[in-house]
Short mmCIF file of C-alpha atoms and ligand atoms in Angstrom, two decimals:
data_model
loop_
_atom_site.label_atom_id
_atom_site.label_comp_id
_atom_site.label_asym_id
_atom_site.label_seq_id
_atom_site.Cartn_x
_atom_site.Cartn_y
_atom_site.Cartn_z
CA UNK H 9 -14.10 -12.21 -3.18
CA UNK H 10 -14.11 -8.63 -4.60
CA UNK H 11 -11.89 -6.41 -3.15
CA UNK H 12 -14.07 -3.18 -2.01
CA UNK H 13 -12.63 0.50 -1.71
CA UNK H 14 -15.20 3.30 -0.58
CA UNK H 15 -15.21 6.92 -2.34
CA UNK H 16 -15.99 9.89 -0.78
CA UNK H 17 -16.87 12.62 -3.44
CA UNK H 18 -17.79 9.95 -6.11
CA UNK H 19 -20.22 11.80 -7.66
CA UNK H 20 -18.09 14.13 -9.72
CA UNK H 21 -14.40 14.46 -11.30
CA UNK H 22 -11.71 12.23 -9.43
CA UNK H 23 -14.11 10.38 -7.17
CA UNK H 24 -16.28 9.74 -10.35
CA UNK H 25 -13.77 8.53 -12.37
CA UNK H 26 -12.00 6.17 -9.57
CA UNK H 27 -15.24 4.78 -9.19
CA UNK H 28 -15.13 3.78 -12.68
CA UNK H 29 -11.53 2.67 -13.18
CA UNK H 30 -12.16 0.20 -9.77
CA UNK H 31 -15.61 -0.93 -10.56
CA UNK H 32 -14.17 -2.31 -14.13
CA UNK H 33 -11.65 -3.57 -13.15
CA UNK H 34 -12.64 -6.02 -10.93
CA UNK H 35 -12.78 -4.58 -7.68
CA UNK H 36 -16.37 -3.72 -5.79
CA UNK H 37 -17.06 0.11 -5.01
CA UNK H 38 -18.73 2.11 -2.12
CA UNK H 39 -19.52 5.68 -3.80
CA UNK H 40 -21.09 8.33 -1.76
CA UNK H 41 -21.93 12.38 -1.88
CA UNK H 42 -24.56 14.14 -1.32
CA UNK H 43 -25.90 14.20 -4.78
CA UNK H 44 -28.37 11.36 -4.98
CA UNK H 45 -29.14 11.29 -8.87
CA UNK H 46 -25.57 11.16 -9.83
CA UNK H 47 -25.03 7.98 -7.62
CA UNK H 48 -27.77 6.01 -8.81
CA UNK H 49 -26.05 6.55 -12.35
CA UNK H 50 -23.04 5.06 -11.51
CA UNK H 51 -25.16 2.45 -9.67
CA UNK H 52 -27.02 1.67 -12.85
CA UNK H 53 -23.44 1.68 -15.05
CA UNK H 54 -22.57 -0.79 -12.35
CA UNK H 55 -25.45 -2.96 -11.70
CA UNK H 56 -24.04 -5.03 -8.18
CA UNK H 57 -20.65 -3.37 -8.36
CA UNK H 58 -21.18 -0.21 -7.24
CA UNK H 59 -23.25 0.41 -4.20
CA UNK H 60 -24.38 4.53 -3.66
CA UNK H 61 -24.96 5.53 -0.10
CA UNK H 62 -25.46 9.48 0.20
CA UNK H 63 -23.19 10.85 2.63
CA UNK H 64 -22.41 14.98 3.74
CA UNK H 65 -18.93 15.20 5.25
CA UNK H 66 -19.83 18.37 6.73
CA UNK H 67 -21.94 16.13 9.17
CA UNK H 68 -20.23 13.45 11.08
CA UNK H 69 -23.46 11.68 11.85
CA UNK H 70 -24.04 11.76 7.93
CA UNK H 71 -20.99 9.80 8.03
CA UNK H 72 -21.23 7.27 10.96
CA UNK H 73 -24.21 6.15 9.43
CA UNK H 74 -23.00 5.71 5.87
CA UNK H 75 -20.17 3.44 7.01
CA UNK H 76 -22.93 1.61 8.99
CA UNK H 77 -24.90 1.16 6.19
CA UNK H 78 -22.20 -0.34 3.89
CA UNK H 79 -23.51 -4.05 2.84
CA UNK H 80 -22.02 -7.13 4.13
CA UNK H 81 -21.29 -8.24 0.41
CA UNK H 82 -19.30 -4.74 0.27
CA UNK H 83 -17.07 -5.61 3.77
CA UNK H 84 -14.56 -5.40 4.76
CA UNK H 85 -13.14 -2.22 3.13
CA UNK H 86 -9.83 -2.44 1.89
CA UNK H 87 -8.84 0.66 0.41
CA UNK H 88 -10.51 4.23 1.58
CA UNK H 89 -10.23 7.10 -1.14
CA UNK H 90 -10.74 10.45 1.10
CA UNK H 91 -11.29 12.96 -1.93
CA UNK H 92 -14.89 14.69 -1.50
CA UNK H 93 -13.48 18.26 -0.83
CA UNK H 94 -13.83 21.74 -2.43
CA UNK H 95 -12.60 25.68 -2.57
CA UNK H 96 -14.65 27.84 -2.38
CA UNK H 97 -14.38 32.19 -3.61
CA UNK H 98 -10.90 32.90 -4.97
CA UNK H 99 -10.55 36.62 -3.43
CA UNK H 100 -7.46 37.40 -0.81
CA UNK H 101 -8.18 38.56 2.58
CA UNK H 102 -10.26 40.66 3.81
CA UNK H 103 -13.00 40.57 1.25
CA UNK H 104 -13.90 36.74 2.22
CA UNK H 105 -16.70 35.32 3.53
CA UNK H 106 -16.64 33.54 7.06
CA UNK H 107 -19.04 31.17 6.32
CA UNK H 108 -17.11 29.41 3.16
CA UNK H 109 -14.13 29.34 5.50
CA UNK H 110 -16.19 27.73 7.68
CA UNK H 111 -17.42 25.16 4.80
CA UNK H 112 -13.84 24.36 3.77
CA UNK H 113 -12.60 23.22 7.06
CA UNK H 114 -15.74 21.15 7.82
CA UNK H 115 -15.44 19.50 4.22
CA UNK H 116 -12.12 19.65 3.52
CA UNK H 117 -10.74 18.79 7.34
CA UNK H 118 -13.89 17.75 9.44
CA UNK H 119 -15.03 15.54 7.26
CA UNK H 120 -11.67 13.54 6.23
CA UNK H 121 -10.53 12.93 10.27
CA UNK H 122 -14.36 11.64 10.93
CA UNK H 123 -14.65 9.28 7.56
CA UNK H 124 -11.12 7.79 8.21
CA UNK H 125 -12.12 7.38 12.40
CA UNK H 126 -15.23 5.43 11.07
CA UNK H 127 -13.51 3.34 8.28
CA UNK H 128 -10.07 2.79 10.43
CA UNK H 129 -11.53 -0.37 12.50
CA UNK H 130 -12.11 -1.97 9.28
CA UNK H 131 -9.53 -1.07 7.40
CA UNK H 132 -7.19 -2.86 10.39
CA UNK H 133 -9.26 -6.13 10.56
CA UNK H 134 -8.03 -6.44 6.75
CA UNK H 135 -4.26 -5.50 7.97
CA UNK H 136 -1.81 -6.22 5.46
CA UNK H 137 -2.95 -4.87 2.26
CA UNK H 138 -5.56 -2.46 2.76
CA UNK H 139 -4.85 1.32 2.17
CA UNK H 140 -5.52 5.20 2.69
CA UNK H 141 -5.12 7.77 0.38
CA UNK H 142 -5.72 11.24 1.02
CA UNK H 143 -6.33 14.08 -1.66
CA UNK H 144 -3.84 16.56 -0.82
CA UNK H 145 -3.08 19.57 -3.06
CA UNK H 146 -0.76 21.21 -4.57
CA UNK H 147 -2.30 24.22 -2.72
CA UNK H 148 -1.08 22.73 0.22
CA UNK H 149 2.46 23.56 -0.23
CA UNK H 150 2.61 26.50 -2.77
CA UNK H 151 0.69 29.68 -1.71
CA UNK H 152 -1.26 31.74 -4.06
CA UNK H 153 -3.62 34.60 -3.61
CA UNK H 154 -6.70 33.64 -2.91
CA UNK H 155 -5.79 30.47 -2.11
CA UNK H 156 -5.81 31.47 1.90
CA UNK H 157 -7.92 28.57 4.10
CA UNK H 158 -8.14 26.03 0.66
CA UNK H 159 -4.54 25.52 1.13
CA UNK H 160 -4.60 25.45 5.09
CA UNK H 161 -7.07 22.75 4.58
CA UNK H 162 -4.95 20.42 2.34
CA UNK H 163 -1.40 21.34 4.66
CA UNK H 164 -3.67 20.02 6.79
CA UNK H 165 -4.41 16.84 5.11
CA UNK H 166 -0.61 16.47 4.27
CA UNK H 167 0.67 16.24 7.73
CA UNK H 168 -2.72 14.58 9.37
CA UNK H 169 -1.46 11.38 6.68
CA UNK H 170 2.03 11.53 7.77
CA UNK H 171 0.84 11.78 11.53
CA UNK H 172 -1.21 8.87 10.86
CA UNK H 173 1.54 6.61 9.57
CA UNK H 174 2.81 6.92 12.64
CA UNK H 175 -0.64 6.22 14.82
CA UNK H 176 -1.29 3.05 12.59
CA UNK H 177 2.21 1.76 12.69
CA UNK H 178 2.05 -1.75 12.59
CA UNK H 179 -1.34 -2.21 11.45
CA UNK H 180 -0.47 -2.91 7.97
CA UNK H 181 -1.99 0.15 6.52
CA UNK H 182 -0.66 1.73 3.61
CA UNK H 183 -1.45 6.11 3.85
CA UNK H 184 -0.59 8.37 0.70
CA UNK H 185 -0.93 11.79 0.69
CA UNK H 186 -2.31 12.17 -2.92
CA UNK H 187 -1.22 16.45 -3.93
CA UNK H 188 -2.14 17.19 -7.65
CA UNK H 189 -2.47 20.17 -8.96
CA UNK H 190 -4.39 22.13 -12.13
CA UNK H 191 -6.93 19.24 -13.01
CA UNK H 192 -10.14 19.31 -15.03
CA UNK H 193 -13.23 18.48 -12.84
CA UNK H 194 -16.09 20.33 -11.70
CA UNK H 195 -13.73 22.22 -9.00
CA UNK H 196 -13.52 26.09 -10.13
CA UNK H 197 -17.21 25.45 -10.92
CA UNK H 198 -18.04 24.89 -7.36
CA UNK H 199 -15.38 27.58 -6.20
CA UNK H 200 -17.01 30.06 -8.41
CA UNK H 201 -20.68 29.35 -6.98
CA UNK H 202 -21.47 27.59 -10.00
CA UNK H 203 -19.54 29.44 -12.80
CA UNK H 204 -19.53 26.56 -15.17
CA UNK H 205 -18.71 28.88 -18.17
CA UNK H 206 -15.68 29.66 -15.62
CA UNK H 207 -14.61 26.31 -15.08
CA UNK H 208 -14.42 25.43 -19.05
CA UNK H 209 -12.29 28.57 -19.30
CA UNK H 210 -9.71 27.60 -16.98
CA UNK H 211 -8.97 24.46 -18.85
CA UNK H 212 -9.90 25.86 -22.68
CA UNK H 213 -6.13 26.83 -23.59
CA UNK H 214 -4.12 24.55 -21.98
CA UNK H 215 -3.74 20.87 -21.11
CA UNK H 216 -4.37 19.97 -17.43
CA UNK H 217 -4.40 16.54 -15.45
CA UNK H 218 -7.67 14.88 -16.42
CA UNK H 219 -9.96 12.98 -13.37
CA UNK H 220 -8.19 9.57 -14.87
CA UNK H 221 -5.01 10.35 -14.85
CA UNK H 222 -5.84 10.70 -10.82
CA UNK H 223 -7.66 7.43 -11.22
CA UNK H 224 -4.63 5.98 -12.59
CA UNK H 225 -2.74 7.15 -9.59
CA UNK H 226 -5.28 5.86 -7.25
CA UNK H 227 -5.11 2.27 -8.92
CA UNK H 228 -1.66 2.37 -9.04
CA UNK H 229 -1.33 2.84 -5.17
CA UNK H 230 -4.11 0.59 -4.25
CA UNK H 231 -2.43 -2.38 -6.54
CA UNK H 232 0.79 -1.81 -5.28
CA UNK H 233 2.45 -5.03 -2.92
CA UNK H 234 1.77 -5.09 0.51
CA UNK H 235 4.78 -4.47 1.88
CA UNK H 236 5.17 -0.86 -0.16
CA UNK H 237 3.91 2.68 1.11
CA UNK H 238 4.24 5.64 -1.16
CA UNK H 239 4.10 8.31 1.59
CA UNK H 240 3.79 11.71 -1.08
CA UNK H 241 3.04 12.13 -4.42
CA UNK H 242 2.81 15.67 -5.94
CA UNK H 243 1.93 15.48 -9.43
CA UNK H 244 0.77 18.46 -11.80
CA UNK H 245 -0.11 18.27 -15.73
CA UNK H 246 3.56 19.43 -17.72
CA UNK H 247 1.85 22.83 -18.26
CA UNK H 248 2.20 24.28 -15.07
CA UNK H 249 5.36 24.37 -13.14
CA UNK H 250 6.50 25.42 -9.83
CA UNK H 251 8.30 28.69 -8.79
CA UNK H 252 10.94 30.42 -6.65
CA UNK H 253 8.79 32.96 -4.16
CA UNK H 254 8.26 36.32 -5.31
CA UNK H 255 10.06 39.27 -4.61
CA UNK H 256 8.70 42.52 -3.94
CA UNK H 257 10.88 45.82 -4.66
CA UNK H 258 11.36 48.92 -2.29
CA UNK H 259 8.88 50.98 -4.33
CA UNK H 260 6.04 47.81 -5.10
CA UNK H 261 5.31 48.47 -0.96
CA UNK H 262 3.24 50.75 0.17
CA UNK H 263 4.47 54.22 1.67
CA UNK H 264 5.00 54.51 5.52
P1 NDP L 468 -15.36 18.16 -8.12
O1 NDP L 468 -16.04 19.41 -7.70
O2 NDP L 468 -15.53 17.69 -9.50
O3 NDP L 468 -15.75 16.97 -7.10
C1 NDP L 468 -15.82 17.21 -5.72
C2 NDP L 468 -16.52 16.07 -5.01
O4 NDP L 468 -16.54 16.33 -3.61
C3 NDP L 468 -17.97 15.88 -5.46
O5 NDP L 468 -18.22 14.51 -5.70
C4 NDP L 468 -18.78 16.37 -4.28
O6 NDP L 468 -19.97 15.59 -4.10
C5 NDP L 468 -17.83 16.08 -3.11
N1 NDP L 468 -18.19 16.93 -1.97
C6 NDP L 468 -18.04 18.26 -1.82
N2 NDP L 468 -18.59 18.66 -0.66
C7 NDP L 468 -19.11 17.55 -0.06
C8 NDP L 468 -19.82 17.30 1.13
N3 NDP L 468 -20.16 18.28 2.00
N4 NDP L 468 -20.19 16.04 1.41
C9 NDP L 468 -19.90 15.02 0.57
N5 NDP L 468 -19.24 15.19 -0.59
C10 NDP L 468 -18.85 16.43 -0.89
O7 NDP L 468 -13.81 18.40 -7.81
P2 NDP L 468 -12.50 17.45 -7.87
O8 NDP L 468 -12.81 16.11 -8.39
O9 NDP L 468 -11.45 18.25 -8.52
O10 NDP L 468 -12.16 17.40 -6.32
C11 NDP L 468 -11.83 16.22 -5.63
C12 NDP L 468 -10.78 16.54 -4.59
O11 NDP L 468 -9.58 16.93 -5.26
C13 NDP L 468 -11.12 17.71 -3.65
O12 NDP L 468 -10.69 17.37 -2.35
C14 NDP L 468 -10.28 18.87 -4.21
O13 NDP L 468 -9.97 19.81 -3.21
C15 NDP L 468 -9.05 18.11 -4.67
N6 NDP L 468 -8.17 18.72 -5.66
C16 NDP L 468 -8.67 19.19 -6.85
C17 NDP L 468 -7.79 19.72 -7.78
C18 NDP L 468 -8.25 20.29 -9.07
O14 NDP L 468 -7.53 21.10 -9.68
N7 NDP L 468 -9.41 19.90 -9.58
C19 NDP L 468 -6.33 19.71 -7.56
C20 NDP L 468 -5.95 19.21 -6.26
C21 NDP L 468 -6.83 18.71 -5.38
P3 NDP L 468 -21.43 16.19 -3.83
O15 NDP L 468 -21.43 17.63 -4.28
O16 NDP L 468 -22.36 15.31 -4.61
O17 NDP L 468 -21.62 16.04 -2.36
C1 8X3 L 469 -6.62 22.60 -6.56
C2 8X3 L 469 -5.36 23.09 -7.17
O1 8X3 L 469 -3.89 25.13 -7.41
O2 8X3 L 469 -6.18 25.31 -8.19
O3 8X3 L 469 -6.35 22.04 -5.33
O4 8X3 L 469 -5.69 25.31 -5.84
S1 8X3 L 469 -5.29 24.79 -7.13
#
């Protein structure tokens, strides 16, 4: 039998290309999003192998009933990849809109505690073997401007994994929080409100992490033995690096 591992955010960058990198290589894959057309070509790539159901994570009914419409030839689950998720507007506070806040935390936080409460009974009937990972970010740890509730969302997701270690403990579950950073997907389109000139910018002079080399990652953990749990990855393409906080002078703050 197939192993299965269900997808949230299949239909574009890492989801997409997980989908792919499972579904050749021998294991069986759920794929949802809300984007209909794009999971009925991955369907057809995959005749029997992958197996589209259309799911919103901003709705937790959306997502009860996708995990109750997952096939019995696609049960039990044995690895869950939470990555649908997005940022959206890059401007600092105030000039922000409520309502993408809003968004974020639904998506981003929402609808990653609901798909993993729906998925966690069968993830523990497979015990031993069967895994969690959550996409973190980068965003989550180091702020930038802009980056304001985006990064709250994916702290978020960083200690809701470790805090579920704990809550599983003994199940046999393996949880990774999964934190890249600059990667080529659809992502600054979709933060931008559909700035796709935008999005080919911010990758046009310099090399970032490609939707594989998360794929890769994925595989990696899923494959791994049993008995091991990679708790924390952060991984970010060679061209961007981490730095020491910034320091403001006397004269860069305002007067009093
Ligand atoms: P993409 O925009 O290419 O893909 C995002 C995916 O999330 C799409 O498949 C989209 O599906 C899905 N999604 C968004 N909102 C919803 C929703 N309400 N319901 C269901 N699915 C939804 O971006 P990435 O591949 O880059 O993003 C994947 C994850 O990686 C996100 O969580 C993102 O925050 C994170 N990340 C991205 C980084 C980057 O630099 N690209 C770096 C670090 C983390 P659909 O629209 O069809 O519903
Ligand atoms: C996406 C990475 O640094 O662009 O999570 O916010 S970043």
């Amino acid at each position: 039998m197939k192993p299965v591992i269900f997808i949230t955010g299949a239909t574009s960058g890492f989801g997409a290309a997980t989908a792919r990198q499972f579904a050749r290589n021998g294991w069986k894959v759920i794929a949802t999003g809300r984007r209909r057309e794009r999971l009925a070509e991955l369907e057809a790539e995959f005749p029997e192998i992958v197996h589209g159901i259309e799911m919103d994570l901003t709705d937790p009914a959306s997502i009860k009933a996708a995990v109750k419409a997952i096939p019995e030839n696609f049960q039990p689950v044995r690895c869950l990849f939470n990555n649908g998720g997005l940022a959206l507007g890059v401007n600092p506070v105030p000039d922000i809109d409520p309502a993408q806040w809003r968004t974020m935390v639904e998506t981003n936080v929402m609808g990653l505690i609901h798909t993993t409460l729906e998925l966690l009974p069968m993830l523990k009937s497979v015990g031993k073997g069967a895994s969690i990972v959550n996409v973190g970010s980068i965003a989550g740890r180091y702020a930038y401007t802009g980056g304001n509730v985006y990064g709250a969302t994916k702290a978020f997701v960083h200690q809701f994994t470790a805090n579920l270690r704990t809550d599983t403990m003994g199940t046999g579950i393996r949880i990774t929080s999964l934190e890249p950073g600059h990667a080529k997907s659809e992502f600054t389109a979709v933060r931008t409100g559909g700035d796709f000139e935008a999005n080919e910018k911010m990758y046009a002079d310099n090399d970032p992490l490609l939707p594989e080399d998360i794929a890769d990652t994925v595989w990696w953990l899923a494959n791994l033995p049993d008995h091991v749990n990679v708790n924390i990855i952060e991984m970010m393409p060679v061209c961007q690096v981490p730095q020491r906080p910034v320091l403001l002078k006397r004269d860069e703050f305002p007067s009093a």
